[in-house]
C-alpha atoms as an extended CHARMM CRD file, in Angstrom:
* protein
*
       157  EXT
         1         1  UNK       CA             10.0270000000       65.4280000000      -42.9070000000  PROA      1               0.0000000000
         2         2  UNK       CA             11.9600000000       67.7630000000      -40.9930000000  PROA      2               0.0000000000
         3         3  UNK       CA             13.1850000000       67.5930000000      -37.4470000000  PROA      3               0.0000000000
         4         4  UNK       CA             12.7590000000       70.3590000000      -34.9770000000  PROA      4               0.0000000000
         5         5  UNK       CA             13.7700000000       70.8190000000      -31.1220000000  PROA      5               0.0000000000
         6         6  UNK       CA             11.0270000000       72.1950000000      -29.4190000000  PROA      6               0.0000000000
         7         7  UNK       CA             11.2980000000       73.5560000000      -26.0240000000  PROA      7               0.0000000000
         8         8  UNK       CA             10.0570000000       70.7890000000      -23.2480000000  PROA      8               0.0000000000
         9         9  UNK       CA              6.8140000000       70.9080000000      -21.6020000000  PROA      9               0.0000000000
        10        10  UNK       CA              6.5340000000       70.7530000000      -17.6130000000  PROA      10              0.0000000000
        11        11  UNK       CA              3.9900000000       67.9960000000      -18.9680000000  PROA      11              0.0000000000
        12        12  UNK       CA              6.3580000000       66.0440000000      -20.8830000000  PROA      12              0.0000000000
        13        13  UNK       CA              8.9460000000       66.3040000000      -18.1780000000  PROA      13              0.0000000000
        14        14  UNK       CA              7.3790000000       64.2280000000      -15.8800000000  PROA      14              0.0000000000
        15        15  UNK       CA              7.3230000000       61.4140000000      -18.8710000000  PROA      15              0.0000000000
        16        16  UNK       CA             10.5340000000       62.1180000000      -19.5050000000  PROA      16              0.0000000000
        17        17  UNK       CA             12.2610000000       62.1230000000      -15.8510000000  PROA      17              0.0000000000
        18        18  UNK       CA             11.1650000000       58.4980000000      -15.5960000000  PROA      18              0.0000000000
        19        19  UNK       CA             12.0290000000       57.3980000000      -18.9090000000  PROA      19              0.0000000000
        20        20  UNK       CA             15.6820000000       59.2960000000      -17.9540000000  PROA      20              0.0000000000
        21        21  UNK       CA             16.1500000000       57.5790000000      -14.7310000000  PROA      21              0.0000000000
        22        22  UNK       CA             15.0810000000       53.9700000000      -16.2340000000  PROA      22              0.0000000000
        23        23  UNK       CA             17.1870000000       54.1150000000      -18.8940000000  PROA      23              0.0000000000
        24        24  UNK       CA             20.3140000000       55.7840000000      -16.6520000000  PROA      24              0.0000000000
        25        25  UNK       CA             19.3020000000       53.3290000000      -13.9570000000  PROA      25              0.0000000000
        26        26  UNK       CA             19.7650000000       50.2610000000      -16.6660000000  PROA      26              0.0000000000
        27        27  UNK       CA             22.6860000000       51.2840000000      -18.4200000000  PROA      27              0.0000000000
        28        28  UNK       CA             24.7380000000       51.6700000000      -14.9580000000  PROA      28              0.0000000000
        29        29  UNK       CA             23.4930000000       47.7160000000      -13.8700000000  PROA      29              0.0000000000
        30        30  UNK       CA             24.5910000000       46.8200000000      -17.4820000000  PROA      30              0.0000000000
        31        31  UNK       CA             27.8490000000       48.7360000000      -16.7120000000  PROA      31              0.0000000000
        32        32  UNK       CA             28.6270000000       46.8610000000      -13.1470000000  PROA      32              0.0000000000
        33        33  UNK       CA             28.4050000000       50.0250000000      -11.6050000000  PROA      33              0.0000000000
        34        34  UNK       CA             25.4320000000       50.0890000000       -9.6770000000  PROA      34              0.0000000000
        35        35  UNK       CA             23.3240000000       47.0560000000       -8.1040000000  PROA      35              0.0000000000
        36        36  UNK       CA             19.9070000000       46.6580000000       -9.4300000000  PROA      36              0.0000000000
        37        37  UNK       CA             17.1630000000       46.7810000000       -6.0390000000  PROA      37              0.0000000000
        38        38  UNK       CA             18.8520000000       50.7800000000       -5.9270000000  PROA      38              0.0000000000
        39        39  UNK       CA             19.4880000000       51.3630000000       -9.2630000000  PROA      39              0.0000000000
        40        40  UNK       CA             16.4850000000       52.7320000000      -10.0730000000  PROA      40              0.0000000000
        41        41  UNK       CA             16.1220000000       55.2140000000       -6.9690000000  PROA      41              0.0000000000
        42        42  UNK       CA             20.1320000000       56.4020000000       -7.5330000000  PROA      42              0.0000000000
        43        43  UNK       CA             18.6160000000       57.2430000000      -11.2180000000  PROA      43              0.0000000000
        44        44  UNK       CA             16.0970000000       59.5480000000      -10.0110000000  PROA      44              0.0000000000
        45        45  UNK       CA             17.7700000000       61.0460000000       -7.4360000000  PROA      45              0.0000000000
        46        46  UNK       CA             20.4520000000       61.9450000000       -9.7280000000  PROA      46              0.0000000000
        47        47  UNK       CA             17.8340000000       63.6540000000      -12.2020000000  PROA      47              0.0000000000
        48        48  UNK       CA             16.5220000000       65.4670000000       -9.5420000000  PROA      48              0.0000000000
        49        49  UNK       CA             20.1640000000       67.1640000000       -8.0160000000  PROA      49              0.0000000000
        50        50  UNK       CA             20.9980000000       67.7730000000      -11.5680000000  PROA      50              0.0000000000
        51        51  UNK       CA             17.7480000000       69.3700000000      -12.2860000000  PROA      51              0.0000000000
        52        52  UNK       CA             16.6760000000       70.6080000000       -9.1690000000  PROA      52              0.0000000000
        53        53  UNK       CA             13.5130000000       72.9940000000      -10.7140000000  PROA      53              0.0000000000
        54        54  UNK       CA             12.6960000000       71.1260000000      -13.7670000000  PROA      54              0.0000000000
        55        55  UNK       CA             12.5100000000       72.6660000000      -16.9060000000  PROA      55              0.0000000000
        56        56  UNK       CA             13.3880000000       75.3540000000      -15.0530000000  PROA      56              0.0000000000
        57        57  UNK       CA             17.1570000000       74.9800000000      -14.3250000000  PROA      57              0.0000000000
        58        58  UNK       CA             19.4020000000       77.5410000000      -15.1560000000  PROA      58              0.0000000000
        59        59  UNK       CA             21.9420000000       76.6150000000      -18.2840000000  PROA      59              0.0000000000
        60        60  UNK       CA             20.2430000000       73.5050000000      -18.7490000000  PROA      60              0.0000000000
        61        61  UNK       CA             18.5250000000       72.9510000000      -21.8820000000  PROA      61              0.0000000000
        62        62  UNK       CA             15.7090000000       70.4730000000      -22.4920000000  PROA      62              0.0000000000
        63        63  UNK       CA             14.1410000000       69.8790000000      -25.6070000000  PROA      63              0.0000000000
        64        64  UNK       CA             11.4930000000       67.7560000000      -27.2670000000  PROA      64              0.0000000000
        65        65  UNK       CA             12.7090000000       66.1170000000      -30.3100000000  PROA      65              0.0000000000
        66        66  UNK       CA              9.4890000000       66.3060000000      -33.1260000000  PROA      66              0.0000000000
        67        67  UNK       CA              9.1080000000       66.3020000000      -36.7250000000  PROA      67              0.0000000000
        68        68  UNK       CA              7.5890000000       70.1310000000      -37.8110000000  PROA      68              0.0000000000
        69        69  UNK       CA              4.6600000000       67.8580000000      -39.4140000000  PROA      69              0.0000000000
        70        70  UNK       CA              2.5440000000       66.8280000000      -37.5210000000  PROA      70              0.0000000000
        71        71  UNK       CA              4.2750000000       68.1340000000      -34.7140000000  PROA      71              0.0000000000
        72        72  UNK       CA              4.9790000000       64.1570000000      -33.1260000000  PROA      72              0.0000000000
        73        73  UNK       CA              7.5400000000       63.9040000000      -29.9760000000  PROA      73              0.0000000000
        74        74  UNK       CA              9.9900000000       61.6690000000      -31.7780000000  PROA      74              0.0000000000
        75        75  UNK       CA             12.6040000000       61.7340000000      -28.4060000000  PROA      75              0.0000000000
        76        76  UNK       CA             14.4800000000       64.4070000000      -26.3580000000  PROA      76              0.0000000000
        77        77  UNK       CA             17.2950000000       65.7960000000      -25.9760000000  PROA      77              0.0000000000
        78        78  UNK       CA             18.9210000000       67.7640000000      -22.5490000000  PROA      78              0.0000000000
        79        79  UNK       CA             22.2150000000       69.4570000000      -22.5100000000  PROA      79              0.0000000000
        80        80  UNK       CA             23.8500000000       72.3180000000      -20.5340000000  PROA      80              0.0000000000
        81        81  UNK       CA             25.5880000000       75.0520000000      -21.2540000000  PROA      81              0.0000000000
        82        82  UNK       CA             27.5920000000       76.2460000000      -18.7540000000  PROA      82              0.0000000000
        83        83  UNK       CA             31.4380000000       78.0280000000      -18.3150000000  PROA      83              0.0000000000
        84        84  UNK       CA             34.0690000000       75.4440000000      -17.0610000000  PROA      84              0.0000000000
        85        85  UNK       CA             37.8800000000       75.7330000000      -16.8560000000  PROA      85              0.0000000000
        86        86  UNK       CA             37.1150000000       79.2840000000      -18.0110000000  PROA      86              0.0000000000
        87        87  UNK       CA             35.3340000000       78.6030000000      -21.3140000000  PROA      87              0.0000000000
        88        88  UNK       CA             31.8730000000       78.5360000000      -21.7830000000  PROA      88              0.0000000000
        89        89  UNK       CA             31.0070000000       74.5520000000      -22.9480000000  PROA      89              0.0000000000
        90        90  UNK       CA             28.1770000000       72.4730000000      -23.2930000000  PROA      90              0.0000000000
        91        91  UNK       CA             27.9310000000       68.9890000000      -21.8950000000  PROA      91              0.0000000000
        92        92  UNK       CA             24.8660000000       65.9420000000      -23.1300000000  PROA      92              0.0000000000
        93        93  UNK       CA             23.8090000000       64.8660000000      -20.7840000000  PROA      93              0.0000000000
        94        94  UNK       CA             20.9230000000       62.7550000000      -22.3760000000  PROA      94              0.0000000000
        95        95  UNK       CA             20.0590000000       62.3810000000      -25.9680000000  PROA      95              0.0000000000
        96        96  UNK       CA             17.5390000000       59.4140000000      -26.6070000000  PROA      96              0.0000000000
        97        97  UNK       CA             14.9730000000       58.9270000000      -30.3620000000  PROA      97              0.0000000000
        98        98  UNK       CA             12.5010000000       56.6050000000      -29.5210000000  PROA      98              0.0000000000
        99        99  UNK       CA             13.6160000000       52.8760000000      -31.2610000000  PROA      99              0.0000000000
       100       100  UNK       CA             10.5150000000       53.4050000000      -34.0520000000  PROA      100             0.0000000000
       101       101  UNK       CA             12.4500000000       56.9610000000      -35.1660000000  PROA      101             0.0000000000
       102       102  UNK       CA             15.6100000000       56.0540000000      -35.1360000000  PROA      102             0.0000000000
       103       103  UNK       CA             18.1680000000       55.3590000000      -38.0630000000  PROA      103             0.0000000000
       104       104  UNK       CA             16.1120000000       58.1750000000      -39.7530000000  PROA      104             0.0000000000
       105       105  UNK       CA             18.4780000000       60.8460000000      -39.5860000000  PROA      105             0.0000000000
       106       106  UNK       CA             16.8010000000       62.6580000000      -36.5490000000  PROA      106             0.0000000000
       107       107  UNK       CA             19.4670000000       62.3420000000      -33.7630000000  PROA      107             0.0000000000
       108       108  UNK       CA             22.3170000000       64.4700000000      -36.2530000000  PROA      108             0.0000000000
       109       109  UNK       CA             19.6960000000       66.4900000000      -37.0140000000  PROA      109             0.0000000000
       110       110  UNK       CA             18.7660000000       67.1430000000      -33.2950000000  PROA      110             0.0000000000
       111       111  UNK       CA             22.8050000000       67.7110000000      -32.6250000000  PROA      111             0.0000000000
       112       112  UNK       CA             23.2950000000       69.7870000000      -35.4930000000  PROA      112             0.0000000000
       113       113  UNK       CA             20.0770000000       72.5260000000      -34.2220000000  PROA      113             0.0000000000
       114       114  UNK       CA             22.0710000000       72.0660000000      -31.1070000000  PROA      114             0.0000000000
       115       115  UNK       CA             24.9670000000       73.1170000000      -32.0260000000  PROA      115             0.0000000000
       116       116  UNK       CA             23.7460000000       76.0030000000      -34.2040000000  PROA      116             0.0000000000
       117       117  UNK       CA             22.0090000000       76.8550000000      -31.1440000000  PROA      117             0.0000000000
       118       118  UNK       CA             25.4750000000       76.6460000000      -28.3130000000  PROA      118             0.0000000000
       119       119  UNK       CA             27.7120000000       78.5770000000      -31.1590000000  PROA      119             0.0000000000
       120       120  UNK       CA             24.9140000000       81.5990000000      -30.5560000000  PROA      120             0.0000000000
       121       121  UNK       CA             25.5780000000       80.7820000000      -26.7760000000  PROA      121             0.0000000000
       122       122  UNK       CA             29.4970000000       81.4990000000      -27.2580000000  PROA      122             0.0000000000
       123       123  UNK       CA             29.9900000000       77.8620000000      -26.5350000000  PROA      123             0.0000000000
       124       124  UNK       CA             33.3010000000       76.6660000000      -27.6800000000  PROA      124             0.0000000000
       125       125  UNK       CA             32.9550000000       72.9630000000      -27.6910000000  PROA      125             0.0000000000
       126       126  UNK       CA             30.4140000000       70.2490000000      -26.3940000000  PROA      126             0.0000000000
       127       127  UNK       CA             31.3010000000       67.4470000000      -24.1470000000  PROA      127             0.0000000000
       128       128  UNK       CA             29.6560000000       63.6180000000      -23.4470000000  PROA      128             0.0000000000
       129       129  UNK       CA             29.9340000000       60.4910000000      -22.2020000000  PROA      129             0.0000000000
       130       130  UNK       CA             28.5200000000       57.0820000000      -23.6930000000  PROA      130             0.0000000000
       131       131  UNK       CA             28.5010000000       53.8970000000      -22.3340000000  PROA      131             0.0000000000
       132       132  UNK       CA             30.8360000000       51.6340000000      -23.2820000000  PROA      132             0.0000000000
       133       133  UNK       CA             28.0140000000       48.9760000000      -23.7900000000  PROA      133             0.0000000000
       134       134  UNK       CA             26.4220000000       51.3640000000      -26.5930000000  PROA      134             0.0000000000
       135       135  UNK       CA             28.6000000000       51.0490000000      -29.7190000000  PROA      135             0.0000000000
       136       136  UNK       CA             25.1940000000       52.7120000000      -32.1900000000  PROA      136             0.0000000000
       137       137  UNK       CA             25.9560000000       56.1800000000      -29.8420000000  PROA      137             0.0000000000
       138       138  UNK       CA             29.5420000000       55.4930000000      -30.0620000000  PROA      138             0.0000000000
       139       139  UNK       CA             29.5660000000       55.3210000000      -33.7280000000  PROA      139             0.0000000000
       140       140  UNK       CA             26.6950000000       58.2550000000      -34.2600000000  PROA      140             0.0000000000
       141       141  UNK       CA             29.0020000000       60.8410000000      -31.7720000000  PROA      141             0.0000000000
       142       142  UNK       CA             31.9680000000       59.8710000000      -33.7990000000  PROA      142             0.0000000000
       143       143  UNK       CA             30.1650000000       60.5110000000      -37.3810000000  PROA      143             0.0000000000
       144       144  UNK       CA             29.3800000000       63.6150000000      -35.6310000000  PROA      144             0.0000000000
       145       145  UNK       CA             32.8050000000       64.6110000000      -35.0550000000  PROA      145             0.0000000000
       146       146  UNK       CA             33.7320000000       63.7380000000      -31.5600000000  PROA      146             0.0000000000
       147       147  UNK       CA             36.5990000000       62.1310000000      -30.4770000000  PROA      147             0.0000000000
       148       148  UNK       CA             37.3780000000       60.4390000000      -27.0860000000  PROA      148             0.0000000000
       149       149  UNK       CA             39.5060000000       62.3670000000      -24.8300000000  PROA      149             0.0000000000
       150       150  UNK       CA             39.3520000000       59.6030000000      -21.6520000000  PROA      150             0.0000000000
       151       151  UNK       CA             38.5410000000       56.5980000000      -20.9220000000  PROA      151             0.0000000000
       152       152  UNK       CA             37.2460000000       55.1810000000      -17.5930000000  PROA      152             0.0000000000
       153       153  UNK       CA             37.6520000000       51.3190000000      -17.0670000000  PROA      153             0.0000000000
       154       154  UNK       CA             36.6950000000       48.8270000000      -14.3440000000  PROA      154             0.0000000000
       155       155  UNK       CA             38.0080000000       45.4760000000      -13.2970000000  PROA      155             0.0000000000
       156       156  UNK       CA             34.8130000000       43.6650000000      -11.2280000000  PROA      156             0.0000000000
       157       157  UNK       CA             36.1940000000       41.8670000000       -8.2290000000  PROA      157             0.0000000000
């Protein structure tokens, strides 16, 4: 079965704004960062400013992860690619295969069309950040090849 990134639907990106902001909403209340009654409405709000018309935003890349046959959304994948610090880089901002797809290979194969996909951009490197309460993306990005290159940490008072 092979995996392909196929370009996201305006349909599918209302599903997957509110999966986005759930999951972003939870992992920040995990985190101590933000308290749960807002969480939820920071999350959105947050998808909306970064991706102010959708699928629509310039340099920002939103795919549907799916396997070629039978065509089945397996996750998705959003990432930008934009020119920082005077390089042209990508950042992730969201990478997510649904828990009955995963450890099937489909995630490296997502950031591997990706990549294939920023080198034709004239990207020169990607960027992300994972929660610190997510060791399975922590160990996936660093099979991948990434490295950290900061840390943030927190004391909670």
């Amino acid at each position: 079965m092979m995996t392909v990134l196929v370009p996201m639907s305006a349909a599918f990106y209302e599903e997957f704004a509110e999966l986005l902001a759930k999951d972003y909403a939870e992992e920040n209340v995990t985190a101590g960062l933000w308290l749960p009654d807002t969480a939820l409405e920071r999350a959105r709000s947050a998808t909306q400013n970064a991706l102010p018309q959708g699928v629509e935003t310039p340099d920002h890349y939103l795919y549907e992860i799916r396997q070629e046959e039978p065509g089945e959304t397996l996750g998705y994948l959003w990432f930008a690619n934009i020119e920082r610090y005077g390089v042209r880089s990508a950042f992730v901002y969201e990478l997510t295969v649904y828990p009955q797809f995963r450890r099937q290979g489909h995630a490296i194969a997502a950031f591997r069309l990706m990549e294939e996909h920023l080198r034709e951009l004239g990207s020169v490197a990607i960027e992300l950040n994972v929660f610190a309460s997510n060791p399975g993306a922590q160990a996936l990005y660093a099979s991948l090849g990434y490295v950290t290159t900061k840390m943030n940490m927190r004391k909670p008072l």
